[in-house]
Amino acid sequence: MKSDRKSKLHIHLLFWILYYILEVYLDFYWSRYQFPNFQWHIRLQNTLILELGYLLVKIPLAYSLLYIYEKVHTKLFFKYLLSIFIVVIAVLGHRFFTHYIIYPYIYGVTEMLDGKQPSGYINGLVAFNSFMDLIFMVGLVFGIEITRQKSLLKDQISQLKSEKLDQELTMLKAQINPHFLFNTLNNIYGMALKKADETPDVILQLSKVMRYNIYEAAEKNISIEKDIENIKDFIQIQKIRHHHLSISLHEDIDNSSQKISPLILIQFIENAFKHGISESLGDAFIHINIQLKNGILTYFIENSKEERSHEHSTKIGLKNIRRQLELLYPNHRLTVENKSDRYIVQLIIDFNDKFSS
């Protein structure tokens, strides 16, 4: 709020400086024909003074109307009535200053209209000229302020959308970690009951994965090298659990520091283990290929599948992943093939695309 007021002050101050310069230029140019006998420096001095005087009428008028427009909460008819009253007062003030001060005291002459002295300082034509001068200024002020407010509103909406997306992504990620943690702890519990020799190794690998999930995954982006290292730790845990499983991971990365949103790639592998691998499958397999060339990521996963797989929970997992990809990489390409005996997933992300986060 404080920065908004400061920004508003700077914009309006700049406007009045530029407006004053413009009015000085126009009146100085006009004075060449109205007062041809005056030297240029006298005309410039007079113009600088009279435009400062006009600002004493224009600035209160502009901000009075702005106040009515923004702050006065009443019926529209009364707002219009009050605005008209203020404009009339401003026109009278403008004419009084012009007729009784500018001409006799600044230029030392009597105001003339078509070669004749007008009857009093209120006259239809000169009053209309004053009205148009004031309304032109009011229009500029309202235009500046409305444009500023729209720009501010646009920034606020953009910030709210960004915060909403960040919150949504955080919630989507949070849906993944607990599931993996609870399943792995249950498996460790089972291994401990059997006093399996692999139990300490599984705990160590789980510790590394959870450290990644807690600290690294909190970042908006991490290096793809760290993300792949986490995938390897996750696979190592699963290998210990599934001795019958045939799993291969091939990586071809030309830029290990390429940034990527954490926990995107591993979700497909989690789904492969969750829905495609079981003791009932004698030839269970998962094949993973990760390639990054010239800023384009090609991610391929193929895994075996049970005849009676959990289709509903698989769709929920994919829905979660798809939503994250829509938010993070709107122009990604994701294809999922659900065959009778296997799942095939291919994801392509172009990090060169300006819409990629």
C-alpha positions as semicolon CSV with decimal commas, in nm:
position;residue;x (nm);y (nm);z (nm)
1;M;0,000;0,000;0,000
2;K;0,282;0,239;0,091
3;S;0,467;0,165;-0,234
4;D;0,141;0,220;-0,425
5;R;0,099;0,568;-0,274
6;K;0,463;0,649;-0,352
7;S;0,419;0,532;-0,710
8;K;0,100;0,736;-0,745
9;L;0,276;1,047;-0,611
10;H;0,564;1,009;-0,856
11;I;0,336;0,955;-1,155
12;H;0,113;1,251;-1,074
13;L;0,409;1,477;-0,999
14;L;0,563;1,387;-1,334
15;F;0,230;1,452;-1,506
16;W;0,196;1,803;-1,362
17;I;0,553;1,892;-1,455
18;L;0,500;1,779;-1,815
19;Y;0,156;1,943;-1,830
20;Y;0,298;2,272;-1,702
21;I;0,575;2,264;-1,964
22;L;0,319;2,195;-2,238
23;E;0,092;2,481;-2,128
24;V;0,387;2,722;-2,102
25;Y;0,492;2,630;-2,454
26;L;0,140;2,677;-2,599
27;D;0,074;3,008;-2,421
28;F;0,421;3,141;-2,501
29;Y;0,361;3,060;-2,868
30;W;0,014;3,223;-2,854
31;S;0,152;3,539;-2,686
32;R;0,359;3,617;-2,998
33;Y;0,037;3,715;-3,174
34;Q;-0,152;3,854;-2,874
35;F;0,134;4,074;-2,749
36;P;0,371;4,131;-3,045
37;N;0,533;4,437;-2,884
38;F;0,660;4,242;-2,583
39;Q;1,016;4,111;-2,584
40;W;1,043;3,732;-2,581
41;H;1,194;3,707;-2,232
42;I;0,913;3,924;-2,092
43;R;0,655;3,708;-2,261
44;L;0,824;3,392;-2,127
45;Q;0,837;3,533;-1,775
46;N;0,470;3,631;-1,788
47;T;0,374;3,290;-1,927
48;L;0,558;3,106;-1,649
49;I;0,376;3,313;-1,386
50;L;0,027;3,289;-1,533
51;E;0,050;2,911;-1,583
52;L;0,149;2,870;-1,219
53;G;-0,158;3,074;-1,131
54;Y;-0,378;2,852;-1,346
55;L;-0,243;2,544;-1,165
56;L;-0,389;2,689;-0,843
57;V;-0,730;2,644;-1,006
58;K;-0,667;2,327;-1,205
59;I;-0,504;2,108;-0,942
60;P;-0,782;2,149;-0,681
61;L;-1,042;2,091;-0,953
62;A;-0,876;1,771;-1,077
63;Y;-0,837;1,613;-0,734
64;S;-1,180;1,723;-0,616
65;L;-1,337;1,539;-0,909
66;L;-1,109;1,240;-0,854
67;Y;-1,213;1,229;-0,490
68;I;-1,581;1,232;-0,587
69;Y;-1,522;0,961;-0,845
70;E;-1,327;0,730;-0,610
71;K;-1,436;0,808;-0,253
72;V;-1,785;0,958;-0,247
73;H;-2,038;0,678;-0,217
74;T;-2,376;0,820;-0,300
75;K;-2,632;0,809;-0,579
76;L;-2,493;0,876;-0,925
77;F;-2,723;1,177;-0,970
78;F;-2,578;1,353;-0,664
79;K;-2,222;1,274;-0,774
80;Y;-2,293;1,434;-1,113
81;L;-2,459;1,733;-0,946
82;L;-2,165;1,787;-0,711
83;S;-1,918;1,751;-0,997
84;I;-2,102;2,009;-1,209
85;F;-2,108;2,250;-0,915
86;I;-1,730;2,214;-0,866
87;V;-1,665;2,262;-1,239
88;V;-1,878;2,581;-1,241
89;I;-1,684;2,718;-0,944
90;A;-1,356;2,634;-1,120
91;V;-1,467;2,808;-1,443
92;L;-1,558;3,120;-1,243
93;G;-1,221;3,109;-1,067
94;H;-1,042;3,061;-1,398
95;R;-1,223;3,358;-1,553
96;F;-1,170;3,580;-1,248
97;F;-0,796;3,507;-1,249
98;T;-0,773;3,570;-1,624
99;H;-0,982;3,889;-1,636
100;Y;-0,875;4,063;-1,314
101;I;-0,516;3,944;-1,262
102;I;-0,350;3,815;-1,580
103;Y;-0,443;4,093;-1,819
104;P;-0,424;4,403;-1,592
105;Y;-0,137;4,300;-1,361
106;I;0,078;4,059;-1,566
107;Y;0,037;4,201;-1,917
108;G;-0,075;4,550;-1,810
109;V;-0,366;4,563;-2,056
110;T;-0,742;4,525;-2,051
111;E;-0,886;4,194;-2,172
112;M;-1,041;4,235;-2,516
113;L;-1,276;4,009;-2,708
114;D;-1,304;4,070;-3,084
115;G;-1,162;4,417;-3,036
116;K;-1,413;4,503;-2,762
117;Q;-1,395;4,488;-2,386
118;P;-1,627;4,211;-2,263
119;S;-1,903;4,305;-2,024
120;G;-1,762;4,169;-1,697
121;Y;-1,542;3,866;-1,660
122;I;-1,824;3,622;-1,745
123;N;-1,901;3,594;-2,114
124;G;-2,040;3,303;-2,311
125;L;-1,742;3,253;-2,543
126;V;-1,460;3,314;-2,294
127;A;-1,639;3,107;-2,031
128;F;-1,664;2,823;-2,283
129;N;-1,291;2,856;-2,357
130;S;-1,212;2,833;-1,987
131;F;-1,444;2,534;-1,953
132;M;-1,273;2,350;-2,242
133;D;-0,929;2,427;-2,100
134;L;-1,027;2,284;-1,761
135;I;-1,210;1,980;-1,899
136;F;-0,913;1,894;-2,123
137;M;-0,688;1,898;-1,815
138;V;-0,938;1,692;-1,610
139;G;-0,958;1,435;-1,890
140;L;-0,579;1,398;-1,890
141;V;-0,566;1,352;-1,512
142;F;-0,846;1,093;-1,515
143;G;-0,680;0,912;-1,804
144;I;-0,348;0,897;-1,620
145;E;-0,507;0,778;-1,296
146;I;-0,734;0,516;-1,456
147;T;-0,443;0,380;-1,658
148;R;-0,230;0,364;-1,341
149;Q;-0,505;0,184;-1,150
150;K;-0,559;-0,067;-1,431
151;S;-0,187;-0,137;-1,446
152;L;-0,179;-0,184;-1,067
153;L;-0,484;-0,412;-1,079
154;K;-0,325;-0,617;-1,357
155;D;-0,008;-0,662;-1,150
156;Q;-0,213;-0,763;-0,844
157;I;-0,416;-1,015;-1,045
158;S;-0,095;-1,156;-1,194
159;Q;0,058;-1,187;-0,847
160;L;-0,255;-1,356;-0,709
161;K;-0,257;-1,601;-1,000
162;S;0,110;-1,679;-0,941
163;E;0,050;-1,734;-0,569
164;K;-0,253;-1,952;-0,646
165;L;-0,051;-2,163;-0,889
166;D;0,231;-2,200;-0,635
167;Q;-0,019;-2,312;-0,371
168;E;-0,180;-2,557;-0,611
169;L;0,158;-2,702;-0,707
170;T;0,252;-2,737;-0,342
171;M;-0,072;-2,924;-0,274
172;L;-0,020;-3,149;-0,576
173;K;0,333;-3,235;-0,463
174;A;0,211;-3,298;-0,110
175;Q;-0,026;-3,564;-0,247
176;I;0,275;-3,766;-0,365
177;N;0,526;-3,773;-0,080
178;P;0,310;-3,923;0,199
179;H;0,198;-4,211;-0,023
180;F;0,555;-4,311;-0,104
181;L;0,669;-4,267;0,257
182;F;0,390;-4,479;0,408
183;N;0,433;-4,758;0,154
184;T;0,810;-4,773;0,202
185;L;0,783;-4,769;0,582
186;N;0,538;-5,059;0,563
187;N;0,784;-5,249;0,347
188;I;1,069;-5,174;0,587
189;Y;0,852;-5,296;0,872
190;G;0,790;-5,621;0,685
191;M;1,161;-5,662;0,611
192;A;1,247;-5,595;0,975
193;L;1,008;-5,866;1,089
194;K;1,185;-6,107;0,855
195;K;1,520;-5,972;0,975
196;A;1,624;-5,919;0,616
197;D;1,987;-5,820;0,560
198;E;1,884;-5,546;0,317
199;T;1,689;-5,350;0,582
200;P;1,972;-5,101;0,672
201;D;2,035;-5,033;0,303
202;V;1,669;-4,958;0,241
203;I;1,658;-4,721;0,540
204;L;1,968;-4,539;0,411
205;Q;1,819;-4,500;0,065
206;L;1,490;-4,386;0,213
207;S;1,676;-4,125;0,417
208;K;1,835;-3,983;0,100
209;V;1,503;-3,975;-0,085
210;M;1,320;-3,803;0,201
211;R;1,601;-3,550;0,239
212;Y;1,551;-3,468;-0,128
213;N;1,173;-3,445;-0,088
214;I;1,197;-3,215;0,212
215;Y;1,474;-2,980;0,105
216;E;1,529;-3,000;-0,271
217;A;1,163;-3,039;-0,367
218;A;1,081;-2,719;-0,183
219;E;1,269;-2,528;-0,453
220;K;1,087;-2,406;-0,760
221;N;1,351;-2,556;-0,989
222;I;1,655;-2,777;-0,940
223;S;1,923;-2,917;-1,171
224;I;1,819;-3,221;-1,372
225;E;2,131;-3,395;-1,237
226;K;1,991;-3,382;-0,882
227;D;1,651;-3,496;-1,001
228;I;1,796;-3,798;-1,176
229;E;2,006;-3,881;-0,869
230;N;1,686;-3,889;-0,665
231;I;1,527;-4,118;-0,924
232;K;1,822;-4,355;-0,891
233;D;1,788;-4,360;-0,510
234;F;1,418;-4,434;-0,545
235;I;1,486;-4,715;-0,791
236;Q;1,750;-4,861;-0,560
237;I;1,488;-4,893;-0,286
238;Q;1,250;-5,064;-0,523
239;K;1,520;-5,301;-0,649
240;I;1,581;-5,423;-0,296
241;R;1,210;-5,486;-0,255
242;H;1,152;-5,647;-0,597
243;H;1,423;-5,902;-0,668
244;H;1,229;-6,042;-0,963
245;L;1,210;-5,705;-1,138
246;S;1,406;-5,625;-1,454
247;I;1,473;-5,254;-1,459
248;S;1,695;-5,042;-1,683
249;L;1,773;-4,671;-1,671
250;H;1,950;-4,501;-1,957
251;E;2,041;-4,134;-1,949
252;D;2,192;-3,909;-2,213
253;I;2,226;-3,556;-2,076
254;D;2,420;-3,281;-2,252
255;N;2,355;-3,018;-1,983
256;S;2,344;-3,152;-1,627
257;S;2,272;-2,806;-1,483
258;Q;1,946;-2,767;-1,680
259;K;1,674;-2,657;-1,437
260;I;1,356;-2,861;-1,395
261;S;1,071;-2,864;-1,147
262;P;1,140;-3,133;-0,884
263;L;0,925;-3,447;-0,847
264;I;0,785;-3,427;-1,201
265;L;0,979;-3,714;-1,360
266;I;0,973;-3,949;-1,063
267;Q;0,593;-3,957;-1,052
268;F;0,580;-4,163;-1,371
269;I;0,825;-4,411;-1,219
270;E;0,620;-4,426;-0,899
271;N;0,315;-4,507;-1,108
272;A;0,510;-4,777;-1,291
273;F;0,599;-4,947;-0,962
274;K;0,262;-4,882;-0,803
275;H;0,041;-5,016;-1,081
276;G;0,261;-5,225;-1,309
277;I;0,472;-5,441;-1,083
278;S;0,360;-5,725;-0,858
279;E;0,472;-6,070;-0,746
280;S;0,219;-6,221;-0,987
281;L;0,418;-6,096;-1,284
282;G;0,706;-6,330;-1,349
283;D;0,863;-6,115;-1,618
284;A;0,798;-5,773;-1,469
285;F;1,005;-5,496;-1,619
286;I;1,051;-5,119;-1,627
287;H;1,258;-4,948;-1,896
288;I;1,345;-4,579;-1,851
289;N;1,517;-4,350;-2,097
290;I;1,600;-3,987;-2,014
291;Q;1,750;-3,775;-2,289
292;L;1,830;-3,404;-2,287
293;K;1,962;-3,255;-2,610
294;N;1,983;-2,884;-2,692
295;G;1,731;-2,792;-2,421
296;I;1,473;-3,054;-2,524
297;L;1,392;-3,328;-2,272
298;T;1,260;-3,661;-2,401
299;Y;1,146;-3,890;-2,121
300;F;1,036;-4,245;-2,200
301;I;0,902;-4,513;-1,963
302;E;0,773;-4,858;-2,052
303;N;0,657;-5,099;-1,786
304;S;0,481;-5,433;-1,763
305;K;0,124;-5,442;-1,644
306;E;-0,104;-5,675;-1,456
307;E;-0,411;-5,801;-1,636
308;R;-0,623;-5,654;-1,356
309;S;-0,445;-5,331;-1,284
310;H;-0,586;-5,054;-1,067
311;E;-0,718;-4,842;-1,351
312;H;-0,902;-4,593;-1,130
313;S;-0,604;-4,507;-0,910
314;T;-0,381;-4,494;-1,217
315;K;-0,606;-4,230;-1,371
316;I;-0,596;-4,026;-1,048
317;G;-0,215;-4,034;-1,050
318;L;-0,200;-3,930;-1,416
319;K;-0,453;-3,654;-1,354
320;N;-0,226;-3,516;-1,082
321;I;0,079;-3,527;-1,309
322;R;-0,105;-3,374;-1,605
323;R;-0,222;-3,083;-1,390
324;Q;0,131;-3,009;-1,271
325;L;0,261;-3,019;-1,629
326;E;-0,015;-2,781;-1,742
327;L;0,087;-2,534;-1,474
328;L;0,464;-2,566;-1,518
329;Y;0,511;-2,646;-1,886
330;P;0,198;-2,551;-2,081
331;N;0,347;-2,652;-2,418
332;H;0,465;-2,998;-2,313
333;R;0,371;-3,313;-2,503
334;L;0,260;-3,618;-2,307
335;T;0,145;-3,944;-2,464
336;V;0,025;-4,245;-2,264
337;E;-0,037;-4,582;-2,427
338;N;-0,234;-4,833;-2,222
339;K;-0,181;-5,168;-2,391
340;S;-0,301;-5,506;-2,274
341;D;0,032;-5,603;-2,119
342;R;0,220;-5,276;-2,071
343;Y;0,210;-4,901;-2,020
344;I;0,415;-4,671;-2,242
345;V;0,465;-4,307;-2,146
346;Q;0,655;-4,042;-2,339
347;L;0,701;-3,685;-2,218
348;I;0,868;-3,408;-2,418
349;I;0,952;-3,070;-2,263
350;D;1,119;-2,793;-2,459
351;F;1,307;-2,582;-2,204
352;N;1,383;-2,330;-2,478
353;D;1,014;-2,243;-2,491
354;K;0,948;-1,905;-2,324
355;F;0,642;-2,049;-2,147
356;S;0,847;-2,316;-1,968
357;S;0,910;-2,227;-1,606
